[in-house]
Tab-separated table of C-alpha atoms in Angstrom:
chain	number	residue	atom	x	y	z
A	1	MET	CA	215.907	134.792	366.319
A	2	LYS	CA	215.338	132.294	369.094
A	3	LYS	CA	215.449	128.643	368.173
A	4	ILE	CA	212.391	126.756	369.325
A	5	VAL	CA	213.103	123.183	370.322
A	6	LYS	CA	210.208	122.295	372.596
A	7	LEU	CA	207.206	123.641	370.729
A	8	LEU	CA	205.717	120.288	369.806
A	9	CYS	CA	205.853	119.059	373.399
A	10	THR	CA	204.010	122.186	374.502
A	11	VAL	CA	201.100	121.633	372.128
A	12	GLY	CA	201.005	117.894	372.742
A	13	LEU	CA	202.951	116.765	369.710
A	14	ALA	CA	206.165	115.405	371.150
A	15	ALA	CA	206.080	112.315	368.984
A	16	SER	CA	206.289	114.389	365.852
A	17	VAL	CA	209.905	115.279	366.557
A	18	PHE	CA	210.748	111.642	366.178
A	19	ALA	CA	208.460	111.224	363.187
A	20	MET	CA	210.269	114.021	361.407
A	21	ALA	CA	213.662	112.745	362.516
A	22	GLY	CA	212.858	109.330	361.069
A	23	CYS	CA	213.357	110.719	357.557
A	24	SER	CA	216.770	112.235	357.042
A	25	SER	CA	217.256	115.159	354.702
A	26	ASP	CA	219.343	112.925	352.464
A	27	ASP	CA	216.471	110.435	352.181
A	28	LYS	CA	214.088	113.212	351.270
A	29	LYS	CA	216.430	114.592	348.670
A	30	ASP	CA	216.702	111.200	346.998
A	31	ASP	CA	212.934	110.729	347.014
A	32	SER	CA	212.107	114.179	345.744
A	33	GLN	CA	214.574	113.988	342.884
A	34	SER	CA	213.697	110.467	341.782
A	35	SER	CA	210.817	111.607	339.573
A	36	SER	CA	212.995	114.034	337.635
A	37	LYS	CA	215.916	111.746	336.848
A	38	SER	CA	214.328	110.871	333.508
A	39	GLY	CA	213.678	114.546	332.821
A	40	GLU	CA	209.942	114.089	333.248
A	41	LEU	CA	207.951	114.994	336.347
A	42	SER	CA	206.060	112.115	337.916
A	43	GLY	CA	204.473	111.296	341.234
A	44	ASP	CA	201.325	111.860	343.271
A	45	ILE	CA	201.152	114.881	345.542
A	46	VAL	CA	198.560	116.246	347.946
A	47	MET	CA	197.868	119.956	348.330
A	48	TRP	CA	196.056	121.430	351.312
A	49	HIS	CA	194.653	124.903	351.019
A	50	SER	CA	192.114	127.070	352.811
A	51	PHE	CA	190.438	128.700	349.833
A	52	THR	CA	186.964	127.539	350.743
A	53	GLN	CA	185.191	130.113	348.555
A	54	GLY	CA	184.072	128.770	345.188
A	55	PRO	CA	185.974	130.988	342.705
A	56	ARG	CA	189.365	130.624	344.423
A	57	LEU	CA	188.917	126.907	344.933
A	58	GLU	CA	187.920	126.511	341.298
A	59	SER	CA	190.926	128.538	340.107
A	60	ILE	CA	193.421	126.359	341.989
A	61	GLN	CA	191.701	123.192	340.773
A	62	LYS	CA	191.792	124.443	337.176
A	63	SER	CA	195.531	125.108	337.442
A	64	ALA	CA	196.032	121.636	338.902
A	65	ASP	CA	194.027	120.043	336.077
A	66	GLU	CA	196.027	121.892	333.427
A	67	PHE	CA	199.327	121.046	335.150
A	68	MET	CA	198.391	117.357	335.144
A	69	LYS	CA	197.578	117.546	331.418
A	70	ASP	CA	201.048	118.953	330.805
A	71	HIS	CA	202.588	116.280	333.051
A	72	PRO	CA	200.626	113.023	332.547
A	73	LYS	CA	202.642	111.167	335.183
A	74	VAL	CA	201.671	113.658	337.884
A	75	LYS	CA	198.525	113.445	339.999
A	76	ILE	CA	197.524	116.318	342.284
A	77	LYS	CA	194.906	115.725	344.965
A	78	ILE	CA	193.543	118.889	346.523
A	79	GLU	CA	191.992	118.969	349.990
A	80	THR	CA	190.400	122.062	351.480
A	81	PHE	CA	190.255	123.050	355.160
A	82	SER	CA	189.227	126.242	356.922
A	83	TRP	CA	192.125	128.230	358.345
A	84	ASN	CA	191.313	127.103	361.887
A	85	ASP	CA	190.906	123.458	360.869
A	86	PHE	CA	194.170	123.607	358.918
A	87	TYR	CA	196.138	124.581	362.024
A	88	THR	CA	194.712	121.635	363.954
A	89	LYS	CA	195.197	119.337	360.975
A	90	TRP	CA	198.892	119.976	360.456
A	91	THR	CA	199.899	120.182	364.112
A	92	THR	CA	198.223	116.888	364.934
A	93	GLY	CA	199.207	115.271	361.635
A	94	LEU	CA	202.888	116.072	362.053
A	95	ALA	CA	203.314	113.321	364.652
A	96	ASN	CA	202.363	110.524	362.260
A	97	GLY	CA	203.505	112.061	359.000
A	98	ASN	CA	199.966	112.879	357.890
A	99	VAL	CA	200.882	116.157	356.244
A	100	PRO	CA	200.594	117.219	352.590
A	101	ASP	CA	203.290	117.779	349.992
A	102	ILE	CA	202.377	121.432	349.506
A	103	SER	CA	200.028	123.766	351.343
A	104	THR	CA	198.993	127.286	352.051
A	105	ALA	CA	199.392	128.590	355.605
A	106	LEU	CA	198.986	131.695	357.704
A	107	PRO	CA	202.140	133.808	358.127
A	108	ASN	CA	202.371	133.242	361.890
A	109	GLN	CA	202.244	129.480	361.401
A	110	VAL	CA	205.279	129.274	359.111
A	111	MET	CA	207.716	130.018	361.927
A	112	GLU	CA	206.208	127.159	363.923
A	113	MET	CA	206.652	124.896	360.899
A	114	ILE	CA	210.278	125.952	360.469
A	115	ASN	CA	211.104	125.315	364.099
A	116	SER	CA	209.348	121.958	363.940
A	117	ASP	CA	211.665	121.039	361.027
A	118	ALA	CA	208.515	120.380	358.994
A	119	ILE	CA	209.119	122.352	355.777
A	120	VAL	CA	211.964	122.866	353.305
A	121	PRO	CA	213.702	125.993	351.965
A	122	LEU	CA	212.319	127.333	348.696
A	123	ASN	CA	215.240	129.442	347.484
A	124	ASP	CA	215.344	127.523	344.188
A	125	THR	CA	211.642	128.033	343.492
A	126	ILE	CA	211.814	131.728	344.330
A	127	LYS	CA	214.800	132.111	342.017
A	128	GLU	CA	212.896	130.411	339.180
A	129	ILE	CA	209.886	132.696	339.636
A	130	GLY	CA	212.189	135.714	339.942
A	131	GLN	CA	213.351	136.775	343.386
A	132	ASP	CA	213.647	140.414	342.388
A	133	ARG	CA	209.933	140.405	341.495
A	134	PHE	CA	208.799	139.600	345.028
A	135	ASN	CA	208.019	142.078	347.779
A	136	LYS	CA	211.081	141.813	350.020
A	137	ASN	CA	209.129	142.241	353.256
A	138	ALA	CA	206.847	139.369	352.277
A	139	LEU	CA	209.786	137.066	351.541
A	140	ASP	CA	211.616	138.045	354.722
A	141	GLU	CA	208.708	136.912	356.920
A	142	ALA	CA	209.899	133.332	356.426
A	143	LYS	CA	213.640	133.927	356.113
A	144	VAL	CA	216.036	132.123	358.444
A	145	GLY	CA	219.692	132.745	357.723
A	146	LYS	CA	219.968	132.667	353.956
A	147	ASN	CA	216.982	130.381	353.438
A	148	TYR	CA	213.415	131.313	352.510
A	149	TYR	CA	210.864	128.777	353.720
A	150	SER	CA	207.721	130.040	352.041
A	151	VAL	CA	206.562	131.724	348.854
A	152	PRO	CA	203.982	134.517	349.380
A	153	LEU	CA	201.056	133.780	347.082
A	154	TYR	CA	199.071	136.973	347.635
A	155	SER	CA	198.790	139.892	350.041
A	156	HIS	CA	196.000	141.735	351.755
A	157	ALA	CA	195.727	144.179	354.621
A	158	GLN	CA	193.176	145.009	357.276
A	159	VAL	CA	191.359	148.300	356.750
A	160	MET	CA	188.117	149.870	357.948
A	161	TRP	CA	185.009	149.109	355.893
A	162	VAL	CA	182.195	151.638	355.997
A	163	ARG	CA	178.534	151.776	354.997
A	164	THR	CA	178.766	155.097	353.202
A	165	ASP	CA	174.994	155.363	352.748
A	166	LEU	CA	174.395	155.213	356.497
A	167	LEU	CA	177.071	157.808	357.182
A	168	LYS	CA	175.538	160.127	354.590
A	169	GLN	CA	172.023	159.543	355.916
A	170	HIS	CA	173.090	160.513	359.449
A	171	ASN	CA	175.512	163.259	358.364
A	172	ILE	CA	178.501	161.479	359.935
A	173	GLU	CA	182.084	161.880	358.715
A	174	VAL	CA	184.274	158.814	358.245
A	175	PRO	CA	185.844	158.257	361.694
A	176	LYS	CA	189.549	159.002	361.954
A	177	THR	CA	190.013	158.172	365.629
A	178	TRP	CA	188.803	155.351	367.864
A	179	ASP	CA	186.708	157.792	369.885
A	180	GLU	CA	185.050	159.029	366.692
A	181	LEU	CA	184.362	155.423	365.707
A	182	PHE	CA	182.689	154.795	369.046
A	183	GLU	CA	180.484	157.883	368.769
A	184	ALA	CA	179.544	157.094	365.165
A	185	SER	CA	178.805	153.477	366.054
A	186	LYS	CA	176.483	154.573	368.873
A	187	LYS	CA	174.518	156.828	366.522
A	188	LEU	CA	174.190	154.079	363.911
A	189	THR	CA	173.107	151.328	366.295
A	190	ALA	CA	169.409	151.380	365.468
A	191	ASP	CA	166.737	149.850	363.253
A	192	GLY	CA	168.279	146.377	363.214
A	193	VAL	CA	171.774	147.660	362.408
A	194	TYR	CA	174.664	147.635	364.877
A	195	GLY	CA	177.431	150.213	364.803
A	196	MET	CA	179.852	147.345	364.577
A	197	SER	CA	180.402	143.832	365.858
A	198	VAL	CA	183.235	143.035	368.279
A	199	PRO	CA	184.157	139.335	367.787
A	200	LEU	CA	185.587	137.647	370.886
A	201	GLY	CA	185.090	133.926	370.265
A	202	THR	CA	187.701	131.574	371.714
A	203	ASN	CA	187.917	129.393	368.605
A	204	ASP	CA	189.487	132.192	366.568
A	205	PHE	CA	192.028	135.006	366.972
A	206	MET	CA	189.700	137.921	366.247
A	207	ALA	CA	189.972	139.477	369.705
A	208	THR	CA	193.760	139.397	369.368
A	209	ARG	CA	193.383	141.019	365.959
A	210	PHE	CA	191.114	143.809	367.237
A	211	LEU	CA	193.345	144.548	370.220
A	212	ASN	CA	196.325	144.633	367.874
A	213	PHE	CA	194.505	147.205	365.697
A	214	TYR	CA	194.240	149.611	368.617
A	215	VAL	CA	197.768	149.072	369.958
A	216	ARG	CA	199.474	149.219	366.558
A	217	SER	CA	197.584	152.376	365.568
A	218	ALA	CA	199.587	154.205	368.242
A	219	GLY	CA	202.871	152.532	367.357
A	220	GLY	CA	202.761	149.873	370.079
A	221	SER	CA	202.974	146.104	369.916
A	222	LEU	CA	201.494	143.154	371.781
A	223	LEU	CA	205.039	141.765	372.002
A	224	THR	CA	208.063	143.525	373.438
A	225	LYS	CA	211.388	143.624	371.599
A	226	ASP	CA	212.551	140.634	373.631
A	227	LEU	CA	209.392	138.767	372.570
A	228	LYS	CA	207.422	138.922	375.810
A	229	ALA	CA	203.675	139.468	375.872
A	230	ASP	CA	202.662	143.012	376.745
A	231	LEU	CA	199.034	143.321	377.808
A	232	THR	CA	199.498	145.502	380.877
A	233	SER	CA	200.985	148.645	379.347
A	234	LYS	CA	198.777	151.737	379.413
A	235	LEU	CA	198.251	151.476	375.660
A	236	ALA	CA	197.236	147.812	375.804
A	237	GLN	CA	194.951	148.479	378.769
A	238	ASP	CA	193.329	151.370	376.935
A	239	GLY	CA	192.758	149.045	373.992
A	240	ILE	CA	191.263	146.293	376.143
A	241	LYS	CA	188.897	148.714	377.834
A	242	TYR	CA	187.962	150.263	374.487
A	243	TRP	CA	186.864	146.964	372.958
A	244	VAL	CA	184.979	145.936	376.107
A	245	LYS	CA	183.103	149.254	375.913
A	246	MET	CA	182.429	148.786	372.195
A	247	TYR	CA	181.153	145.262	372.799
A	248	LYS	CA	178.809	146.362	375.558
A	249	GLU	CA	177.384	149.430	373.829
A	250	VAL	CA	177.319	148.930	370.038
A	251	SER	CA	177.819	145.216	369.318
A	252	PRO	CA	175.417	142.267	369.177
A	253	LYS	CA	175.808	140.225	372.350
A	254	ASP	CA	176.259	137.033	370.317
A	255	SER	CA	179.565	138.408	369.046
A	256	LEU	CA	181.084	137.295	372.349
A	257	ASN	CA	181.440	133.924	370.605
A	258	PHE	CA	181.891	135.037	366.982
A	259	ASN	CA	184.620	133.748	364.703
A	260	VAL	CA	185.822	135.582	361.589
A	261	LEU	CA	183.096	134.261	359.280
A	262	GLN	CA	180.248	135.041	361.677
A	263	GLN	CA	181.730	138.497	362.113
A	264	ALA	CA	182.051	139.185	358.407
A	265	THR	CA	178.606	137.827	357.574
A	266	LEU	CA	176.914	140.598	359.550
A	267	PHE	CA	178.579	143.194	357.334
A	268	TYR	CA	177.804	141.160	354.223
A	269	GLN	CA	174.139	141.214	355.195
A	270	GLY	CA	174.079	144.936	355.916
A	271	LYS	CA	173.656	144.476	359.672
A	272	THR	CA	176.754	146.414	360.758
A	273	ALA	CA	177.826	149.914	359.752
A	274	PHE	CA	181.569	149.413	360.297
A	275	ASP	CA	183.887	146.442	360.135
A	276	PHE	CA	187.569	145.647	359.756
A	277	ASN	CA	188.762	143.347	357.043
A	278	SER	CA	190.512	143.211	353.686
A	279	GLY	CA	189.132	143.489	350.170
A	280	PHE	CA	187.458	140.111	350.651
A	281	HIS	CA	184.502	142.065	352.015
A	282	ILE	CA	183.567	143.058	348.471
A	283	GLY	CA	182.920	139.486	347.408
A	284	GLY	CA	181.013	138.780	350.601
A	285	VAL	CA	178.669	141.719	350.103
A	286	GLN	CA	178.242	140.850	346.434
A	287	ALA	CA	177.175	137.312	347.315
A	288	ASN	CA	174.859	138.282	350.187
A	289	SER	CA	173.570	141.807	349.549
A	290	PRO	CA	174.498	142.940	346.032
A	291	GLN	CA	172.194	145.936	346.406
A	292	LEU	CA	174.709	147.351	348.923
A	293	LEU	CA	177.738	147.274	346.600
A	294	ASP	CA	177.342	150.976	345.847
A	295	SER	CA	177.228	151.738	349.574
A	296	ILE	CA	180.500	150.289	350.882
A	297	ASP	CA	184.059	151.577	350.748
A	298	ALA	CA	187.352	151.141	352.586
A	299	TYR	CA	189.237	153.729	354.630
A	300	PRO	CA	192.400	153.774	356.765
A	301	MET	CA	192.344	152.405	360.286
A	302	PRO	CA	191.381	154.832	363.054
A	303	LYS	CA	194.065	156.173	365.385
A	304	VAL	CA	194.133	157.071	369.058
A	305	LYS	CA	194.764	160.690	368.044
A	306	ASP	CA	194.235	162.049	364.544
A	307	SER	CA	197.714	163.614	364.671
A	308	ASP	CA	199.398	160.248	365.343
A	309	LYS	CA	201.834	158.948	362.770
A	310	ASP	CA	200.537	156.441	360.213
A	311	TYR	CA	201.855	153.147	361.552
A	312	GLY	CA	201.462	149.879	359.742
A	313	ILE	CA	198.722	147.709	361.220
A	314	GLU	CA	198.174	144.175	359.923
A	315	THR	CA	199.337	142.912	356.557
A	316	SER	CA	198.953	139.271	355.620
A	317	ASN	CA	201.245	137.832	352.978
A	318	ILE	CA	199.599	134.445	352.537
A	319	PRO	CA	202.365	131.869	352.006
A	320	MET	CA	202.751	128.478	350.405
A	321	VAL	CA	205.138	125.877	351.797
A	322	VAL	CA	206.550	122.509	350.744
A	323	TRP	CA	206.611	119.855	353.434
A	324	LYS	CA	209.747	117.946	354.311
A	325	ASN	CA	207.818	114.672	354.425
A	326	SER	CA	206.998	115.012	350.716
A	327	LYS	CA	208.447	112.258	348.517
A	328	HIS	CA	208.028	114.460	345.457
A	329	GLN	CA	209.263	117.882	346.460
A	330	ASP	CA	210.239	118.588	342.845
A	331	VAL	CA	206.636	118.108	341.703
A	332	ALA	CA	205.331	120.290	344.530
A	333	LYS	CA	207.808	123.053	343.695
A	334	ALA	CA	207.073	122.835	339.977
A	335	PHE	CA	203.333	123.211	340.626
A	336	MET	CA	203.989	126.144	342.948
A	337	GLN	CA	206.009	127.804	340.205
A	338	TYR	CA	203.234	127.063	337.697
A	339	LEU	CA	200.736	129.029	339.784
A	340	PHE	CA	202.809	132.190	339.194
A	341	LYS	CA	202.645	132.057	335.410
A	342	ASP	CA	200.958	135.301	334.346
A	343	LYS	CA	197.789	133.695	332.980
A	344	ASN	CA	197.281	131.416	335.988
A	345	TYR	CA	198.214	134.065	338.522
A	346	VAL	CA	195.953	136.809	337.158
A	347	GLU	CA	193.083	134.353	336.875
A	348	PHE	CA	193.621	133.372	340.512
A	349	LEU	CA	193.775	137.008	341.685
A	350	ASN	CA	190.704	137.831	339.621
A	351	SER	CA	188.746	135.138	341.451
A	352	THR	CA	188.676	137.590	344.384
A	353	PRO	CA	189.526	141.005	342.922
A	354	VAL	CA	190.788	143.585	345.434
A	355	GLY	CA	190.665	140.846	348.084
A	356	MET	CA	193.903	139.324	346.819
A	357	LEU	CA	196.772	141.598	345.790
A	358	PRO	CA	199.854	140.377	343.883
A	359	THR	CA	203.116	139.708	345.694
A	360	ILE	CA	205.202	140.005	342.522
A	361	SER	CA	205.798	142.901	340.179
A	362	GLY	CA	204.655	142.995	336.571
A	363	ILE	CA	201.073	141.974	337.311
A	364	THR	CA	199.145	145.158	338.049
A	365	ASP	CA	199.951	146.589	334.605
A	366	LEU	CA	198.584	143.589	332.716
A	367	PRO	CA	195.338	144.460	330.868
A	368	GLU	CA	193.530	141.395	332.204
A	369	TYR	CA	194.301	142.627	335.741
A	370	LYS	CA	193.549	146.321	335.235
A	371	ASP	CA	190.394	145.783	333.214
A	372	ASN	CA	188.597	143.799	335.890
A	373	GLU	CA	185.266	145.540	336.540
A	374	THR	CA	185.383	145.057	340.318
A	375	ARG	CA	188.827	146.662	340.481
A	376	LYS	CA	187.558	149.614	338.487
A	377	LYS	CA	184.526	150.020	340.735
A	378	PHE	CA	186.545	149.762	343.961
A	379	ALA	CA	189.656	151.636	342.857
A	380	HIS	CA	189.617	153.780	346.008
A	381	ALA	CA	189.345	150.752	348.304
A	382	GLU	CA	192.192	149.007	346.507
A	383	GLU	CA	194.358	152.115	346.829
A	384	VAL	CA	193.689	152.244	350.581
A	385	ILE	CA	194.495	148.537	350.991
A	386	LEU	CA	197.661	148.737	348.882
A	387	GLU	CA	198.916	151.628	351.014
A	388	ALA	CA	198.098	149.754	354.227
A	389	ALA	CA	199.802	146.603	352.933
A	390	LYS	CA	203.091	148.448	352.408
A	391	LYS	CA	203.386	149.388	356.080
A	392	GLY	CA	201.890	146.531	358.068
A	393	THR	CA	203.174	143.171	359.283
A	394	ALA	CA	201.695	139.941	360.544
A	395	ILE	CA	200.436	140.266	364.123
A	396	GLY	CA	203.422	140.385	366.467
A	397	TYR	CA	206.011	140.618	363.670
A	398	GLU	CA	206.773	144.306	364.271
A	399	ASN	CA	210.195	143.507	365.726
A	400	GLU	CA	210.948	140.205	363.989
A	401	PRO	CA	209.178	137.058	362.780
A	402	SER	CA	208.811	134.705	365.730
A	403	VAL	CA	207.120	131.579	366.994
A	404	GLN	CA	205.935	133.655	369.951
A	405	ALA	CA	203.760	135.695	367.593
A	406	GLY	CA	202.238	132.519	366.218
A	407	LEU	CA	201.502	131.156	369.671
A	408	MET	CA	199.912	134.454	370.678
A	409	THR	CA	197.454	134.275	367.788
A	410	ASN	CA	196.865	130.519	367.775
A	411	GLN	CA	196.421	129.688	371.459
A	412	HIS	CA	193.464	132.076	372.003
A	413	ILE	CA	194.647	133.265	375.425
A	414	ILE	CA	193.750	136.887	374.658
A	415	GLU	CA	190.279	135.752	373.619
A	416	GLN	CA	189.891	133.959	376.962
A	417	MET	CA	191.009	137.153	378.704
A	418	PHE	CA	188.189	139.142	377.093
A	419	GLN	CA	185.711	136.414	377.982
A	420	ASP	CA	186.862	136.596	381.614
A	421	ILE	CA	186.448	140.367	381.727
A	422	ILE	CA	182.994	140.389	380.141
A	423	SER	CA	181.452	137.196	381.491
A	424	ASN	CA	182.969	137.216	384.979
A	425	GLY	CA	183.397	140.922	385.553
A	426	THR	CA	187.138	140.496	386.180
A	427	ASP	CA	189.117	143.717	386.386
A	428	PRO	CA	190.886	144.349	383.030
A	429	MET	CA	194.312	144.724	384.621
A	430	LYS	CA	193.908	141.551	386.658
A	431	ALA	CA	192.723	139.592	383.623
A	432	ALA	CA	195.543	141.034	381.504
A	433	LYS	CA	198.180	140.093	384.079
A	434	SER	CA	196.885	136.538	384.112
A	435	ALA	CA	196.816	136.296	380.316
A	436	GLU	CA	200.227	137.921	380.029
A	437	LYS	CA	201.657	135.377	382.479
A	438	GLN	CA	200.064	132.478	380.575
A	439	LEU	CA	201.595	133.685	377.335
A	440	ASN	CA	205.024	134.382	378.802
A	441	ASP	CA	205.061	131.028	380.583
A	442	LEU	CA	204.203	129.399	377.271
A	443	PHE	CA	206.959	131.336	375.531
A	444	GLU	CA	209.469	130.290	378.193
A	445	THR	CA	208.465	126.651	377.843
A	446	VAL	CA	209.154	126.560	374.136
A	447	ALA	CA	211.983	129.058	373.716
A	448	VAL	CA	215.630	128.212	374.213
A	449	LYS	CA	218.302	130.573	373.000
């Protein structure tokens, strides 16, 4: 893996290198262990997470409250940020030390954190929870040498969500190829319903995600084996042209600026026939259009050709990290471990059933997990998602975890490429060459072997 030594300069955070260097690892070790010298945990910690939905937020807060009752000298302050806001918050906060003690993250961001020397290894915490219980692929996404820098809290995978009632009404089979999806979407774009929405907003990575769906379905990747952007291959060009066509013919025009929530909300409200997402769509439909719960289900991603091999698409193993700036790393690690106790963990997973899947063994057989009514109702969807989760990776991680993959998803260059093609009429190959050069120039700026 390439060592990144100039990343912070590239994103305007050069001062953070010095901020992080100002606290030696020895200093941090002394600070973090000071609260446990007496055998009792003590100290105030801050946790950042992006669980903005009520039930998940409430579950984490409940665990924090109970942990503080068990450890009266500990205070846990929880702050919540959207996933996009979190990225801005930690990258800008790193320069002045304004980072939490513990946080969630997106998989692609962890490699940036590691190479910014911002987080600590969690081998000891993983061992306490039970390393052999974890999904190895999930752990390996944040492994450097012998060290693991994150603990995967839950998993989910991107699959195709379908309005089964609309398909039945129009006598349409569940699409198995991208061409079939296009034809079905055209037929279902009527009466205030769109076939599907194609989100291309530049404040999110949804266009990157959708392009990755197409490319990965045929076994390709948006990054080459030597970690260069690849937007000009025939497969990538076919994918770009496919999503431009889908946007123009079956998608609401406002989706040119949609982020993930705006995209999902259309499906929640019954205004799109198809969408791509994880099991979180169940909760969204339940909250917005409960009358449609009997009319949605999940199916595997389409392929270029039905005979193509089943490649893994996008799996997200949502991690937690402990920040090097923390003065009470022992408290942060102890709370992280506490979240994996069976009672706490199942309660957390049950706050979004099917949306969040366990990353450790021994959970799915517990009665309180199996007996959840939503899981029973959406058993087929969960089976599809579990199968997809086994094969997929984070975007760009097909060859290895890398900072390049994180930059590709976080810098929104692919989104700008789609905007250029649609808004300015730029030729797809020309726009792709420009975007590819921007990405590769960015990779060269930050990567030193």
